[in-house]
Structures are given as structure tokens and as C-alpha cells.
mmCIF file of C-alpha atoms and ligand atoms in Angstrom:
data_model
loop_
_atom_site.group_PDB
_atom_site.id
_atom_site.type_symbol
_atom_site.label_atom_id
_atom_site.label_comp_id
_atom_site.label_asym_id
_atom_site.label_seq_id
_atom_site.Cartn_x
_atom_site.Cartn_y
_atom_site.Cartn_z
ATOM 1 C CA MET A 154 140.069 149.753 67.423
ATOM 2 C CA ILE A 155 141.632 153.200 67.308
ATOM 3 C CA ASP A 156 144.798 152.850 69.324
ATOM 4 C CA LEU A 157 145.790 156.083 71.054
ATOM 5 C CA ARG A 158 147.634 154.427 73.937
ATOM 6 C CA SER A 159 151.086 155.473 72.752
ATOM 7 C CA ASP A 160 153.145 156.347 69.698
ATOM 8 C CA THR A 161 155.001 153.093 70.402
ATOM 9 C CA VAL A 162 152.164 151.043 68.876
ATOM 10 C CA THR A 163 152.909 151.822 65.216
ATOM 11 C CA LYS A 164 153.646 148.957 62.820
ATOM 12 C CA PRO A 165 156.700 149.244 60.526
ATOM 13 C CA THR A 166 155.982 150.739 57.106
ATOM 14 C CA GLU A 167 156.412 148.826 53.832
ATOM 15 C CA GLU A 168 159.651 150.711 53.245
ATOM 16 C CA MET A 169 160.961 149.705 56.680
ATOM 17 C CA ARG A 170 160.086 146.052 56.098
ATOM 18 C CA ARG A 171 161.827 146.161 52.714
ATOM 19 C CA ALA A 172 164.855 147.866 54.253
ATOM 20 C CA SER A 173 165.078 145.055 56.828
ATOM 21 C CA TYR A 174 164.848 142.409 54.149
ATOM 22 C CA GLU A 175 167.506 143.981 51.994
ATOM 23 C CA ALA A 176 169.851 145.098 54.789
ATOM 24 C CA GLU A 177 173.520 144.278 54.457
ATOM 25 C CA VAL A 178 174.512 142.674 57.746
ATOM 26 C CA GLY A 179 177.507 141.401 59.733
ATOM 27 C CA ASP A 180 178.379 140.628 63.334
ATOM 28 C CA ASP A 181 178.128 143.940 65.175
ATOM 29 C CA VAL A 182 180.048 142.721 68.226
ATOM 30 C CA TYR A 183 183.001 142.443 65.792
ATOM 31 C CA GLY A 184 182.035 145.891 64.474
ATOM 32 C CA GLU A 185 181.158 144.328 61.122
ATOM 33 C CA ASP A 186 177.554 145.328 60.520
ATOM 34 C CA PRO A 187 177.592 148.076 57.858
ATOM 35 C CA THR A 188 173.937 148.984 58.322
ATOM 36 C CA VAL A 189 174.117 149.684 62.056
ATOM 37 C CA ARG A 190 177.340 151.627 61.500
ATOM 38 C CA LYS A 191 175.560 153.757 58.932
ATOM 39 C CA LEU A 192 172.693 154.328 61.363
ATOM 40 C CA GLU A 193 175.046 155.286 64.190
ATOM 41 C CA GLU A 194 176.985 157.677 61.932
ATOM 42 C CA LYS A 195 173.786 159.266 60.658
ATOM 43 C CA ALA A 196 172.439 159.695 64.188
ATOM 44 C CA ALA A 197 175.694 161.259 65.409
ATOM 45 C CA GLU A 198 175.611 163.690 62.493
ATOM 46 C CA ILE A 199 171.948 164.670 63.038
ATOM 47 C CA LEU A 200 172.456 165.053 66.788
ATOM 48 C CA GLY A 201 175.698 167.000 66.433
ATOM 49 C CA LYS A 202 177.749 164.543 68.494
ATOM 50 C CA GLU A 203 180.990 162.692 67.719
ATOM 51 C CA ALA A 204 179.523 159.198 67.930
ATOM 52 C CA ALA A 205 176.369 157.203 68.592
ATOM 53 C CA LEU A 206 175.454 153.729 69.800
ATOM 54 C CA PHE A 207 172.449 151.654 68.756
ATOM 55 C CA VAL A 208 170.625 150.262 71.788
ATOM 56 C CA THR A 209 167.535 148.115 72.120
ATOM 57 C CA SER A 210 165.250 150.598 73.867
ATOM 58 C CA GLY A 211 164.936 154.070 75.308
ATOM 59 C CA THR A 212 165.206 152.642 78.797
ATOM 60 C CA GLN A 213 168.426 150.828 77.905
ATOM 61 C CA GLY A 214 169.850 154.027 76.361
ATOM 62 C CA ASN A 215 169.044 156.097 79.442
ATOM 63 C CA GLN A 216 170.393 153.449 81.805
ATOM 64 C CA ILE A 217 173.630 153.081 79.862
ATOM 65 C CA ALA A 218 173.989 156.866 80.012
ATOM 66 C CA VAL A 219 173.604 156.885 83.805
ATOM 67 C CA LEU A 220 175.949 153.896 84.186
ATOM 68 C CA THR A 221 178.592 155.499 81.971
ATOM 69 C CA HIS A 222 178.437 158.976 83.507
ATOM 70 C CA CYS A 223 178.156 157.999 87.180
ATOM 71 C CA ARG A 224 179.708 155.896 89.904
ATOM 72 C CA PRO A 225 177.767 154.103 92.680
ATOM 73 C CA GLY A 226 176.970 156.555 95.469
ATOM 74 C CA ASN A 227 176.554 159.513 93.099
ATOM 75 C CA GLU A 228 173.402 161.592 93.127
ATOM 76 C CA ILE A 229 171.610 162.465 89.913
ATOM 77 C CA LEU A 230 169.316 165.471 89.471
ATOM 78 C CA LEU A 231 166.196 165.020 87.423
ATOM 79 C CA GLU A 232 162.647 166.255 87.036
ATOM 80 C CA SER A 233 160.210 164.713 89.517
ATOM 81 C CA GLU A 234 158.028 163.076 86.862
ATOM 82 C CA SER A 235 160.754 162.257 84.372
ATOM 83 C CA HIS A 236 160.680 158.848 82.690
ATOM 84 C CA ILE A 237 164.039 157.847 84.200
ATOM 85 C CA PHE A 238 162.636 158.469 87.681
ATOM 86 C CA TYR A 239 158.994 157.492 87.205
ATOM 87 C CA TYR A 240 158.883 154.710 84.640
ATOM 88 C CA GLU A 241 162.181 152.790 84.588
ATOM 89 C CA SER A 242 161.452 150.360 87.436
ATOM 90 C CA GLY A 243 164.003 151.928 89.761
ATOM 91 C CA ALA A 244 166.798 150.897 87.396
ATOM 92 C CA VAL A 245 169.139 153.764 88.274
ATOM 93 C CA ALA A 246 169.201 152.503 91.873
ATOM 94 C CA ALA A 247 169.257 148.814 90.963
ATOM 95 C CA LEU A 248 171.911 149.033 88.244
ATOM 96 C CA ALA A 249 173.987 152.202 88.648
ATOM 97 C CA GLY A 250 173.673 152.413 92.450
ATOM 98 C CA VAL A 251 172.960 156.128 92.325
ATOM 99 C CA GLN A 252 170.429 158.058 94.356
ATOM 100 C CA THR A 253 167.984 160.450 92.766
ATOM 101 C CA ARG A 254 167.211 164.003 93.751
ATOM 102 C CA THR A 255 164.113 165.226 92.005
ATOM 103 C CA ILE A 256 163.237 168.776 91.094
ATOM 104 C CA LYS A 257 159.631 169.650 90.381
ATOM 105 C CA GLY A 258 159.316 171.305 87.016
ATOM 106 C CA ILE A 259 156.653 173.422 85.389
ATOM 107 C CA ASN A 260 155.536 171.901 82.091
ATOM 108 C CA GLY A 261 158.485 169.539 82.350
ATOM 109 C CA ARG A 262 161.064 172.275 82.656
ATOM 110 C CA MET A 263 163.167 172.546 85.799
ATOM 111 C CA ASN A 264 164.048 175.981 87.085
ATOM 112 C CA PRO A 265 167.796 176.360 86.326
ATOM 113 C CA ASP A 266 168.343 178.172 89.646
ATOM 114 C CA GLU A 267 166.842 175.239 91.542
ATOM 115 C CA VAL A 268 169.078 172.869 89.605
ATOM 116 C CA LEU A 269 172.082 174.998 90.505
ATOM 117 C CA ALA A 270 171.068 175.074 94.162
ATOM 118 C CA ALA A 271 170.721 171.280 94.204
ATOM 119 C CA ILE A 272 174.292 170.667 92.999
ATOM 120 C CA ARG A 273 176.220 169.322 95.986
ATOM 121 C CA GLY A 274 179.228 171.138 97.404
ATOM 122 C CA GLU A 275 182.434 169.595 98.719
ATOM 123 C CA ASP A 276 181.652 167.886 102.017
ATOM 124 C CA GLN A 277 182.423 164.374 103.178
ATOM 125 C CA HIS A 278 178.763 163.932 104.190
ATOM 126 C CA PHE A 279 177.419 164.576 100.716
ATOM 127 C CA PRO A 280 177.078 162.380 97.673
ATOM 128 C CA GLU A 281 178.706 163.802 94.555
ATOM 129 C CA THR A 282 176.323 165.127 91.927
ATOM 130 C CA GLY A 283 177.122 162.834 89.014
ATOM 131 C CA LEU A 284 174.616 163.801 86.345
ATOM 132 C CA ILE A 285 171.741 166.116 85.467
ATOM 133 C CA CYS A 286 168.973 164.700 83.265
ATOM 134 C CA ILE A 287 166.530 166.673 81.146
ATOM 135 C CA GLU A 288 163.571 165.104 79.308
ATOM 136 C CA ASN A 289 162.468 166.653 76.003
ATOM 137 C CA THR A 290 159.659 166.418 75.117
ATOM 138 C CA HIS A 291 158.499 165.687 78.628
ATOM 139 C CA ASN A 292 156.130 162.737 78.599
ATOM 140 C CA ARG A 293 154.286 163.192 81.898
ATOM 141 C CA ALA A 294 154.029 166.917 81.273
ATOM 142 C CA GLY A 295 151.919 165.869 78.274
ATOM 143 C CA GLY A 296 154.596 165.995 75.587
ATOM 144 C CA ALA A 297 155.639 169.513 76.589
ATOM 145 C CA VAL A 298 158.621 171.036 74.807
ATOM 146 C CA VAL A 299 161.446 172.134 77.105
ATOM 147 C CA PRO A 300 162.721 175.340 75.450
ATOM 148 C CA VAL A 301 166.287 175.604 74.163
ATOM 149 C CA SER A 302 166.832 178.612 76.482
ATOM 150 C CA ASN A 303 165.976 176.487 79.552
ATOM 151 C CA MET A 304 168.359 173.745 78.448
ATOM 152 C CA GLN A 305 171.074 176.318 77.809
ATOM 153 C CA LYS A 306 170.861 177.739 81.343
ATOM 154 C CA ILE A 307 170.902 174.309 82.982
ATOM 155 C CA PHE A 308 173.836 173.262 80.793
ATOM 156 C CA GLU A 309 175.783 176.406 81.721
ATOM 157 C CA HIS A 310 175.257 175.784 85.450
ATOM 158 C CA ALA A 311 176.193 172.116 85.022
ATOM 159 C CA SER A 312 179.300 172.876 82.982
ATOM 160 C CA SER A 313 180.506 175.436 85.507
ATOM 161 C CA HIS A 314 180.551 172.561 88.043
ATOM 162 C CA SER A 315 181.902 169.994 85.531
ATOM 163 C CA ILE A 316 178.711 167.933 85.773
ATOM 164 C CA PRO A 317 177.493 166.230 82.592
ATOM 165 C CA VAL A 318 173.970 166.692 81.234
ATOM 166 C CA HIS A 319 172.034 163.834 79.635
ATOM 167 C CA VAL A 320 168.874 164.373 77.613
ATOM 168 C CA ASP A 321 166.169 161.739 77.452
ATOM 169 C CA GLY A 322 165.096 162.730 73.964
ATOM 170 C CA ALA A 323 162.768 159.802 73.330
ATOM 171 C CA ARG A 324 160.615 162.390 71.509
ATOM 172 C CA LEU A 325 163.241 165.047 70.734
ATOM 173 C CA PHE A 326 162.180 165.219 67.082
ATOM 174 C CA ASN A 327 158.667 166.131 68.240
ATOM 175 C CA ALA A 328 160.237 168.982 70.210
ATOM 176 C CA ALA A 329 162.214 170.186 67.188
ATOM 177 C CA VAL A 330 159.209 170.068 64.867
ATOM 178 C CA SER A 331 157.031 171.887 67.396
ATOM 179 C CA ALA A 332 159.661 174.560 68.113
ATOM 180 C CA ASN A 333 160.448 174.819 64.390
ATOM 181 C CA CYS A 334 164.153 174.304 64.936
ATOM 182 C CA SER A 335 166.727 171.577 64.495
ATOM 183 C CA VAL A 336 167.424 168.853 67.070
ATOM 184 C CA LYS A 337 170.972 170.227 67.209
ATOM 185 C CA ASP A 338 169.608 173.464 68.665
ATOM 186 C CA PHE A 339 168.679 171.385 71.712
ATOM 187 C CA THR A 340 171.587 168.945 71.762
ATOM 188 C CA GLN A 341 174.251 171.677 71.719
ATOM 189 C CA TYR A 342 173.266 172.061 75.382
ATOM 190 C CA CYS A 343 173.896 168.517 76.574
ATOM 191 C CA ASP A 344 176.763 166.048 76.736
ATOM 192 C CA THR A 345 174.733 162.997 75.806
ATOM 193 C CA VAL A 346 171.319 162.327 74.322
ATOM 194 C CA GLN A 347 169.076 159.319 73.854
ATOM 195 C CA ILE A 348 166.546 159.297 71.024
ATOM 196 C CA CYS A 349 163.911 156.645 70.298
ATOM 197 C CA LEU A 350 163.288 155.323 66.802
ATOM 198 C CA SER A 351 160.248 153.374 67.942
ATOM 199 C CA LYS A 352 158.087 156.247 69.229
ATOM 200 C CA GLY A 353 156.840 158.830 66.750
ATOM 201 C CA LEU A 354 159.388 157.791 64.133
ATOM 202 C CA GLY A 355 157.652 154.464 63.607
ATOM 203 C CA ALA A 356 160.533 151.960 63.678
ATOM 204 C CA PRO A 357 159.727 148.574 65.224
ATOM 205 C CA VAL A 358 162.627 148.703 67.674
ATOM 206 C CA GLY A 359 165.652 150.662 68.810
ATOM 207 C CA SER A 360 167.094 153.827 70.247
ATOM 208 C CA LEU A 361 170.380 155.682 69.882
ATOM 209 C CA LEU A 362 172.638 157.104 72.521
ATOM 210 C CA ALA A 363 174.972 159.860 71.289
ATOM 211 C CA GLY A 364 177.917 161.684 72.833
ATOM 212 C CA SER A 365 181.697 162.035 72.568
ATOM 213 C CA GLU A 366 183.852 159.258 71.040
ATOM 214 C CA ASP A 367 185.258 158.486 74.456
ATOM 215 C CA PHE A 368 181.820 158.337 76.103
ATOM 216 C CA ILE A 369 180.415 156.030 73.410
ATOM 217 C CA LYS A 370 183.405 153.701 73.727
ATOM 218 C CA LYS A 371 182.632 153.278 77.434
ATOM 219 C CA ALA A 372 178.891 153.075 76.767
ATOM 220 C CA ARG A 373 179.514 150.237 74.281
ATOM 221 C CA LYS A 374 181.137 148.267 77.060
ATOM 222 C CA TRP A 375 178.158 148.894 79.371
ATOM 223 C CA ARG A 376 175.826 147.766 76.601
ATOM 224 C CA LYS A 377 177.803 144.529 76.332
ATOM 225 C CA ARG A 378 177.695 144.030 80.116
ATOM 226 C CA LEU A 379 173.935 144.387 80.020
ATOM 227 C CA GLY A 380 173.663 141.754 77.310
ATOM 228 C CA GLY A 381 172.871 144.335 74.654
ATOM 229 C CA GLY A 382 175.661 143.421 72.217
ATOM 230 C CA LEU A 383 173.742 142.261 69.159
ATOM 231 C CA ARG A 384 174.947 140.331 66.132
ATOM 232 C CA GLN A 385 173.385 140.789 62.636
ATOM 233 C CA VAL A 386 171.748 143.928 63.931
ATOM 234 C CA GLY A 387 171.366 145.554 60.505
ATOM 235 C CA ILE A 388 168.031 143.745 60.245
ATOM 236 C CA ILE A 389 166.621 146.015 62.942
ATOM 237 C CA ALA A 390 168.862 149.023 62.281
ATOM 238 C CA ALA A 391 167.686 149.341 58.656
ATOM 239 C CA PRO A 392 164.143 150.486 59.546
ATOM 240 C CA GLY A 393 165.751 152.970 61.932
ATOM 241 C CA LEU A 394 167.526 154.607 59.003
ATOM 242 C CA VAL A 395 164.152 155.091 57.332
ATOM 243 C CA SER A 396 162.890 156.639 60.591
ATOM 244 C CA LEU A 397 165.771 159.087 60.843
ATOM 245 C CA THR A 398 165.759 160.170 57.236
ATOM 246 C CA LYS A 399 162.076 160.065 56.262
ATOM 247 C CA MET A 400 159.838 160.132 59.323
ATOM 248 C CA THR A 401 160.864 163.211 61.287
ATOM 249 C CA GLU A 402 159.192 165.992 59.301
ATOM 250 C CA ARG A 403 155.823 164.252 59.202
ATOM 251 C CA LEU A 404 155.532 164.494 63.002
ATOM 252 C CA SER A 405 153.745 167.811 62.377
ATOM 253 C CA GLU A 406 150.751 165.730 61.191
ATOM 254 C CA ASP A 407 150.621 163.988 64.568
ATOM 255 C CA HIS A 408 150.790 167.358 66.279
ATOM 256 C CA GLU A 409 147.954 168.700 64.125
ATOM 257 C CA ASN A 410 145.861 165.637 64.952
ATOM 258 C CA ALA A 411 146.527 166.099 68.672
ATOM 259 C CA ALA A 412 145.561 169.780 68.436
ATOM 260 C CA TYR A 413 142.384 168.809 66.553
ATOM 261 C CA LEU A 414 141.533 166.203 69.194
ATOM 262 C CA ALA A 415 142.185 168.659 72.038
ATOM 263 C CA HIS A 416 140.059 171.330 70.374
ATOM 264 C CA ALA A 417 137.102 168.930 70.106
ATOM 265 C CA LEU A 418 137.505 167.511 73.620
ATOM 266 C CA LYS A 419 137.374 171.024 75.116
ATOM 267 C CA ASP A 420 133.711 171.188 74.115
ATOM 268 C CA ILE A 421 132.754 167.914 75.796
ATOM 269 C CA LYS A 422 130.972 168.600 79.078
ATOM 270 C CA GLY A 423 132.828 167.201 82.083
ATOM 271 C CA LEU A 424 136.185 166.755 80.392
ATOM 272 C CA SER A 425 139.074 169.138 80.860
ATOM 273 C CA ILE A 426 142.433 169.164 79.152
ATOM 274 C CA VAL A 427 145.318 169.503 81.557
ATOM 275 C CA ASN A 428 148.338 169.861 79.263
ATOM 276 C CA SER A 429 149.408 172.514 76.808
ATOM 277 C CA VAL A 430 149.299 170.082 73.823
ATOM 278 C CA ASP A 431 152.617 171.229 72.348
ATOM 279 C CA THR A 432 153.102 167.986 70.428
ATOM 280 C CA ASN A 433 151.322 164.604 70.045
ATOM 281 C CA ILE A 434 149.917 164.040 73.539
ATOM 282 C CA VAL A 435 146.571 165.089 75.017
ATOM 283 C CA VAL A 436 145.892 164.515 78.729
ATOM 284 C CA VAL A 437 142.368 164.830 80.121
ATOM 285 C CA GLU A 438 140.936 164.985 83.641
ATOM 286 C CA VAL A 439 137.888 162.730 84.113
ATOM 287 C CA ALA A 440 137.155 163.300 87.838
ATOM 288 C CA ASN A 441 134.015 165.290 86.994
ATOM 289 C CA PHE A 442 132.342 162.062 85.899
ATOM 290 C CA GLY A 443 132.834 160.613 89.381
ATOM 291 C CA CYS A 444 134.855 157.765 87.871
ATOM 292 C CA THR A 445 138.466 156.661 87.878
ATOM 293 C CA ALA A 446 140.776 156.848 84.889
ATOM 294 C CA ASP A 447 140.626 153.032 84.760
ATOM 295 C CA GLN A 448 136.846 153.078 84.462
ATOM 296 C CA PHE A 449 136.974 155.767 81.792
ATOM 297 C CA VAL A 450 139.581 153.839 79.788
ATOM 298 C CA SER A 451 137.491 150.612 80.047
ATOM 299 C CA ALA A 452 134.353 152.416 78.889
ATOM 300 C CA LEU A 453 136.290 153.875 75.947
ATOM 301 C CA LYS A 454 137.530 150.440 74.952
ATOM 302 C CA GLU A 455 133.908 149.292 74.676
ATOM 303 C CA GLU A 456 133.450 152.124 72.158
ATOM 304 C CA GLY A 457 136.515 151.122 70.122
ATOM 305 C CA VAL A 458 139.149 153.543 71.423
ATOM 306 C CA LEU A 459 142.271 152.629 73.362
ATOM 307 C CA ALA A 460 143.905 155.124 75.727
ATOM 308 C CA VAL A 461 146.059 154.818 78.872
ATOM 309 C CA THR A 462 145.590 155.945 82.444
ATOM 310 C CA PHE A 463 147.993 158.701 83.428
ATOM 311 C CA GLY A 464 147.075 159.069 87.091
ATOM 312 C CA PRO A 465 144.050 158.165 89.256
ATOM 313 C CA THR A 466 141.747 160.408 87.217
ATOM 314 C CA LEU A 467 143.906 161.334 84.222
ATOM 315 C CA VAL A 468 143.785 159.727 80.776
ATOM 316 C CA ARG A 469 146.409 160.106 78.028
ATOM 317 C CA PHE A 470 145.748 160.044 74.284
ATOM 318 C CA THR A 471 148.744 159.927 71.921
ATOM 319 C CA THR A 472 148.616 160.505 68.175
ATOM 320 C CA HIS A 473 150.989 158.744 65.782
ATOM 321 C CA TYR A 474 151.701 157.545 62.242
ATOM 322 C CA ASP A 475 149.054 154.816 62.309
ATOM 323 C CA VAL A 476 146.115 157.123 63.123
ATOM 324 C CA THR A 477 144.576 159.372 60.511
ATOM 325 C CA LYS A 478 142.474 162.494 60.908
ATOM 326 C CA GLU A 479 139.438 160.303 60.101
ATOM 327 C CA ASN A 480 140.385 157.975 62.980
ATOM 328 C CA ILE A 481 140.668 160.991 65.265
ATOM 329 C CA LYS A 482 137.180 162.161 64.236
ATOM 330 C CA LYS A 483 135.787 158.717 65.058
ATOM 331 C CA ALA A 484 137.647 158.675 68.360
ATOM 332 C CA ILE A 485 136.104 162.050 69.258
ATOM 333 C CA ASP A 486 132.620 160.620 68.591
ATOM 334 C CA SER A 487 133.366 157.641 70.844
ATOM 335 C CA ILE A 488 134.750 159.841 73.620
ATOM 336 C CA GLU A 489 131.572 161.942 73.398
ATOM 337 C CA VAL A 490 129.432 158.798 73.752
ATOM 338 C CA VAL A 491 131.374 157.696 76.832
ATOM 339 C CA ALA A 492 131.233 161.172 78.384
ATOM 340 C CA ARG A 493 127.459 161.322 77.839
ATOM 341 C CA LYS A 494 126.927 157.846 79.360
ATOM 342 C CA LEU A 495 129.098 158.521 82.391
ATOM 343 C CA GLY A 496 127.596 162.008 82.772
ATOM 344 C CA ASN A 497 124.055 160.538 82.740
ATOM 345 C CA GLU A 498 124.979 157.866 85.268
ATOM 346 C CA GLN A 499 126.415 160.487 87.562
ATOM 347 C CA GLY A 500 123.340 162.679 87.070
ATOM 348 C CA LYS A 501 121.125 159.755 88.207
ATOM 349 C CA GLU A 502 123.280 159.140 91.265
ATOM 350 C CA ASN A 503 123.090 162.794 92.262
ATOM 351 C CA LYS A 504 119.259 162.777 92.180
HETATM 352 N N1 TLP B 233 157.424 155.838 77.219
HETATM 353 C C1 TLP B 233 156.294 154.926 77.124
HETATM 354 C C2 TLP B 233 156.003 154.305 78.493
HETATM 355 O O1 TLP B 233 157.159 153.766 79.035
HETATM 356 C C3 TLP B 233 155.428 155.254 79.483
HETATM 357 C C4 TLP B 233 155.117 155.680 76.562
HETATM 358 O O2 TLP B 233 154.154 155.002 76.142
HETATM 359 O O3 TLP B 233 155.141 156.915 76.525
HETATM 360 N N2 TLP B 233 161.827 158.154 77.738
HETATM 361 C C5 TLP B 233 160.601 158.640 77.537
HETATM 362 C C6 TLP B 233 160.369 160.105 77.651
HETATM 363 C C7 TLP B 233 159.548 157.777 77.200
HETATM 364 O O4 TLP B 233 158.338 158.280 77.026
HETATM 365 C C8 TLP B 233 159.807 156.395 77.076
HETATM 366 C C9 TLP B 233 158.707 155.422 76.764
HETATM 367 C C10 TLP B 233 161.118 155.934 77.299
HETATM 368 C C11 TLP B 233 162.109 156.854 77.636
HETATM 369 C C12 TLP B 233 161.479 154.472 77.266
HETATM 370 O O5 TLP B 233 161.491 153.938 76.002
HETATM 371 P P1 TLP B 233 161.377 152.350 75.789
HETATM 372 O O6 TLP B 233 159.938 152.012 75.970
HETATM 373 O O7 TLP B 233 161.886 152.160 74.410
HETATM 374 O O8 TLP B 233 162.248 151.709 76.808
#
């Protein structure tokens, strides 16, 4: 099977497994795990923030950010297909008690003027705007990079109203590699950021939430409340150090593989690519075959390729560390076979 469902499916490398085995550990709730401390310090340094907190998942990192920044009854502004809004099981409502106000973006980027216009004024009828969230890269926009200039404008508007900005940077390193800049170029324009170690960076588990010392102190308490205070956590933090120090630059290979895949899929009759393929995600429209995304994904599985549905007739392919260029070539052959079969079936029906 060639697994292109997500960059979350990678298995830890030999070096990560060794790092886990050899990790120096202690009880992190007592602040005594040297490995997780090292990881948090490294992450804070790379992200240009005062401090960072190791959390179990991207979802947990985002939720702790919302919980720490906001109070119940606040309103948060975020892109209409952002992960926090679309894929986190309504957690911001269930846990933080905030309401969401979504802004439709283009390629994942919200228009800064629309963000500004959505910030609530002083009025007893209105909720207070508690937080603005930006996602970079933007998953449902097909891994699109939100430019530094866009983040800067939103941050300036937010700051002028004393509203914090949080970045869901599950794939922020993909954005930096694609834009040929440093992650700090992006994170200078936010108060807090969440990055995932277990997406393109290949770690088996974990994310980091970074921000000011004061913010992270409060976030640590929220993590504890949510049952996320872990003990000999160095075992899982050690692979994360490998991710942060050795796995970021190689993301360009994943991007090249995605570009190669997209280039080949363009020539397959009936398929069209709907995203700009800035990074490691390719999204295709399959409606021309008269089938659903589910049917397309099932047919692909029969041919040895795994992908995910991304809408009623949209299918997402994601490249990652565990797929080679050779795998991508094979996947293209399989996709061609499926497209031909479905195309023929539709041809028969139309006769
Ligand atoms: N995304 C997953 C699924 O949840 C959709 C994927 O396969 O792409 N922010 C962004 C932008 C994400 O893409 C994800 C995961 C998360 C947050 C959540 O991370 P985890 O899965 O660690 O909670």
C-alpha cells in the first residue's frame, strides 16, 4: 500500500527510536524531565518566543491556546475552513465556551480588512472578540502558504485592538520551506503558535505551543486540567528533538514529490487539481467520473493507494517522509488505472 492519506502516517525513524530508548527522563509534572525541557527550550528558540509547552497533539495545543487566551462568551475570528473550526469536534464551544465567527479566505488567507471589520466594538449586546486564529499552512486550502505580509497586516489590526493572534502552525515548517524563509518570519506576527511534530516532521507523537512566559505558565495549568500533564515524557519528547533539528529542511523533498504528482495528474483525463500545490498536499476533483470521493478512494484502495476524501467529490493526497519518488510514480500509475476504469464505466452509462 502507498499511503497518501496524511503526513501523520509516518513511522518514527531509527534515530527517533534510539533517541527514545536513550532519553534521560524524570517526572515532568515536577518539572524534572530534562529531555522535554530541552525540547521546549529548542522550540521556543526556533519559534522566537519566550517559552514553549509540549502537548500531546495539535488539537490539544490549539484548544489550550483558545482556553488560555479567552473567557467563556468571547468570540473568536477564524477562517471558515480552518482546522480549529472544521475538524476539532466543536471543542472551542464545548471546552472554552466561545463562539466562532468565520471569515472566508482565499487560498486560506483571510482578507485583513474583513478581519478588522469583524472585530467587535464596545456594546453591551456584543461578545468581546477574544482571539484571532490563522492557519499556516492551511490544510483545507490544500496546504496553501499564508504569506508573511498577510499575517503582518492581520497582526497589526489585532494589536491595535489588543486582541491576541494564535497561529495553528501544524505545518508551519512546510510554509517556511516553501516560502524560503525562517519560521520566525511568520511567528513574529503572532502572540502564540502551535506546531506539530507528528505531521511532516515524522515524530510519533506531540506538538508544541509557544508564546510568552506568562502565557505558557497559564497554558501549563490548562494542560493539567485537561489531563495532559505527563510524567516520564522524555520518552516521547526525544523523537521530537530529532524532528525539530533534523527533519525540517527535508520537507522540500515532500514538496517536490507533491509537485511531481500534481504535474502527472493534470494529464489524466477527467481529473482536475483544485489547489495551488504550494507544499505537500494535492487535492483533486473527481466529479467528472460521475462518482463520489468515497467511491474514488475505495477504487484507489483496490489498486494499492490510500487517499482521503476532502469533500463530496474531492480527494486529498499528502506526501511525506515515508513515500519515495518511486512510490509516487507507482501511485500515479494506479490513479491512471482507476481514472480509466471509472471513465469507461461512465462512458458506458452515457451510451
Ligand atoms: N490534520 C489531520 C486531520 O485532523 C484532518 C490531517 O490529516 O491533515 N491543525 C491542522 C492544520 C491540522 O492539519 C491538524 C491535523 C491539526 C491541527 C490537529 O493535529 P492532531 O491530529 O495532532 O490533533
